Amino acid sequence: MPPEAITELNQALDAAGVGYTTEIYPGTIHGFTMSDTDAFNASALQRHWERLLPLLDGTLTNS
């Protein structure tokens, strides 16, 4: 997403009163988590999991 689109999305989420976090992974392109593509970025993937797993753990519950 270009920076303008991120700004627009953030403004819409703010207006809707939605809680969110926007994260930018410098030096990456779409698909950076897929190891079988040229976009793969191992350090960004590590950061992604370090941020995503606690979010899921704090949001999802076992029913």
Short mmCIF file of the C-alpha atoms (twelve columns), coordinates in Angstrom:
data_MODEL
# 
_entry.id   MODEL 
# 
loop_
_atom_site.group_PDB 
_atom_site.id 
_atom_site.type_symbol 
_atom_site.label_atom_id 
_atom_site.label_alt_id 
_atom_site.label_comp_id 
_atom_site.label_asym_id 
_atom_site.label_seq_id 
_atom_site.Cartn_x 
_atom_site.Cartn_y 
_atom_site.Cartn_z 
_atom_site.pdbx_PDB_model_num 
ATOM 1  C CA . MET A 1  0.000   0.000   0.000  1 
ATOM 2  C CA . PRO A 2  1.324   3.428   -0.802 1 
ATOM 3  C CA . PRO A 3  1.697   5.809   2.152  1 
ATOM 4  C CA . GLU A 4  -1.360  7.786   1.054  1 
ATOM 5  C CA . ALA A 5  -3.551  4.679   1.207  1 
ATOM 6  C CA . ILE A 6  -2.255  3.824   4.676  1 
ATOM 7  C CA . THR A 7  -3.080  7.346   5.850  1 
ATOM 8  C CA . GLU A 8  -6.564  7.078   4.374  1 
ATOM 9  C CA . LEU A 9  -7.129  3.690   6.014  1 
ATOM 10 C CA . ASN A 10 -5.906  4.960   9.387  1 
ATOM 11 C CA . GLN A 11 -8.217  7.981   9.137  1 
ATOM 12 C CA . ALA A 12 -11.191 5.742   8.360  1 
ATOM 13 C CA . LEU A 13 -10.360 3.442   11.278 1 
ATOM 14 C CA . ASP A 14 -9.977  6.448   13.593 1 
ATOM 15 C CA . ALA A 15 -13.346 7.820   12.445 1 
ATOM 16 C CA . ALA A 16 -14.943 4.437   13.096 1 
ATOM 17 C CA . GLY A 17 -13.455 4.269   16.575 1 
ATOM 18 C CA . VAL A 18 -11.680 1.023   15.772 1 
ATOM 19 C CA . GLY A 19 -8.642  -0.067  17.774 1 
ATOM 20 C CA . TYR A 20 -5.784  -0.929  15.460 1 
ATOM 21 C CA . THR A 21 -2.051  -0.875  14.935 1 
ATOM 22 C CA . THR A 22 -0.441  -0.035  11.626 1 
ATOM 23 C CA . GLU A 23 2.947   -1.618  11.093 1 
ATOM 24 C CA . ILE A 24 5.373   -0.786  8.331  1 
ATOM 25 C CA . TYR A 25 8.042   -3.320  7.413  1 
ATOM 26 C CA . PRO A 26 10.702  -1.241  5.632  1 
ATOM 27 C CA . GLY A 27 12.455  -2.912  2.747  1 
ATOM 28 C CA . THR A 28 9.677   -5.435  2.159  1 
ATOM 29 C CA . ILE A 29 7.086   -5.928  -0.530 1 
ATOM 30 C CA . HIS A 30 3.779   -7.787  -0.515 1 
ATOM 31 C CA . GLY A 31 4.347   -11.470 0.099  1 
ATOM 32 C CA . PHE A 32 7.431   -11.077 2.299  1 
ATOM 33 C CA . THR A 33 6.260   -13.900 4.598  1 
ATOM 34 C CA . MET A 34 6.216   -16.537 1.860  1 
ATOM 35 C CA . SER A 35 9.552   -18.329 1.736  1 
ATOM 36 C CA . ASP A 36 9.018   -19.660 -1.776 1 
ATOM 37 C CA . THR A 37 8.870   -16.208 -3.386 1 
ATOM 38 C CA . ASP A 38 11.413  -13.558 -4.348 1 
ATOM 39 C CA . ALA A 39 9.649   -11.224 -1.889 1 
ATOM 40 C CA . PHE A 40 10.661  -13.340 1.117  1 
ATOM 41 C CA . ASN A 41 12.361  -11.439 3.921  1 
ATOM 42 C CA . ALA A 42 13.438  -13.636 6.856  1 
ATOM 43 C CA . SER A 43 14.007  -10.839 9.368  1 
ATOM 44 C CA . ALA A 44 10.655  -9.216  8.575  1 
ATOM 45 C CA . LEU A 45 8.962   -12.605 8.876  1 
ATOM 46 C CA . GLN A 46 10.460  -13.032 12.349 1 
ATOM 47 C CA . ARG A 47 9.204   -9.600  13.393 1 
ATOM 48 C CA . HIS A 48 5.790   -10.403 11.920 1 
ATOM 49 C CA . TRP A 49 5.437   -13.557 14.059 1 
ATOM 50 C CA . GLU A 50 6.773   -11.782 17.160 1 
ATOM 51 C CA . ARG A 51 3.994   -9.206  16.765 1 
ATOM 52 C CA . LEU A 52 1.191   -11.454 15.484 1 
ATOM 53 C CA . LEU A 53 1.308   -14.322 17.963 1 
ATOM 54 C CA . PRO A 54 0.877   -12.187 21.098 1 
ATOM 55 C CA . LEU A 55 -1.965  -10.336 19.389 1 
ATOM 56 C CA . LEU A 56 -3.730  -13.592 18.615 1 
ATOM 57 C CA . ASP A 57 -3.000  -14.966 22.078 1 
ATOM 58 C CA . GLY A 58 -4.534  -11.904 23.705 1 
ATOM 59 C CA . THR A 59 -7.530  -11.805 21.386 1 
ATOM 60 C CA . LEU A 60 -8.568  -15.404 20.808 1 
ATOM 61 C CA . THR A 61 -9.766  -17.715 23.536 1 
ATOM 62 C CA . ASN A 62 -10.334 -21.445 23.690 1 
ATOM 63 C CA . SER A 63 -14.033 -22.260 23.801 1 
# 
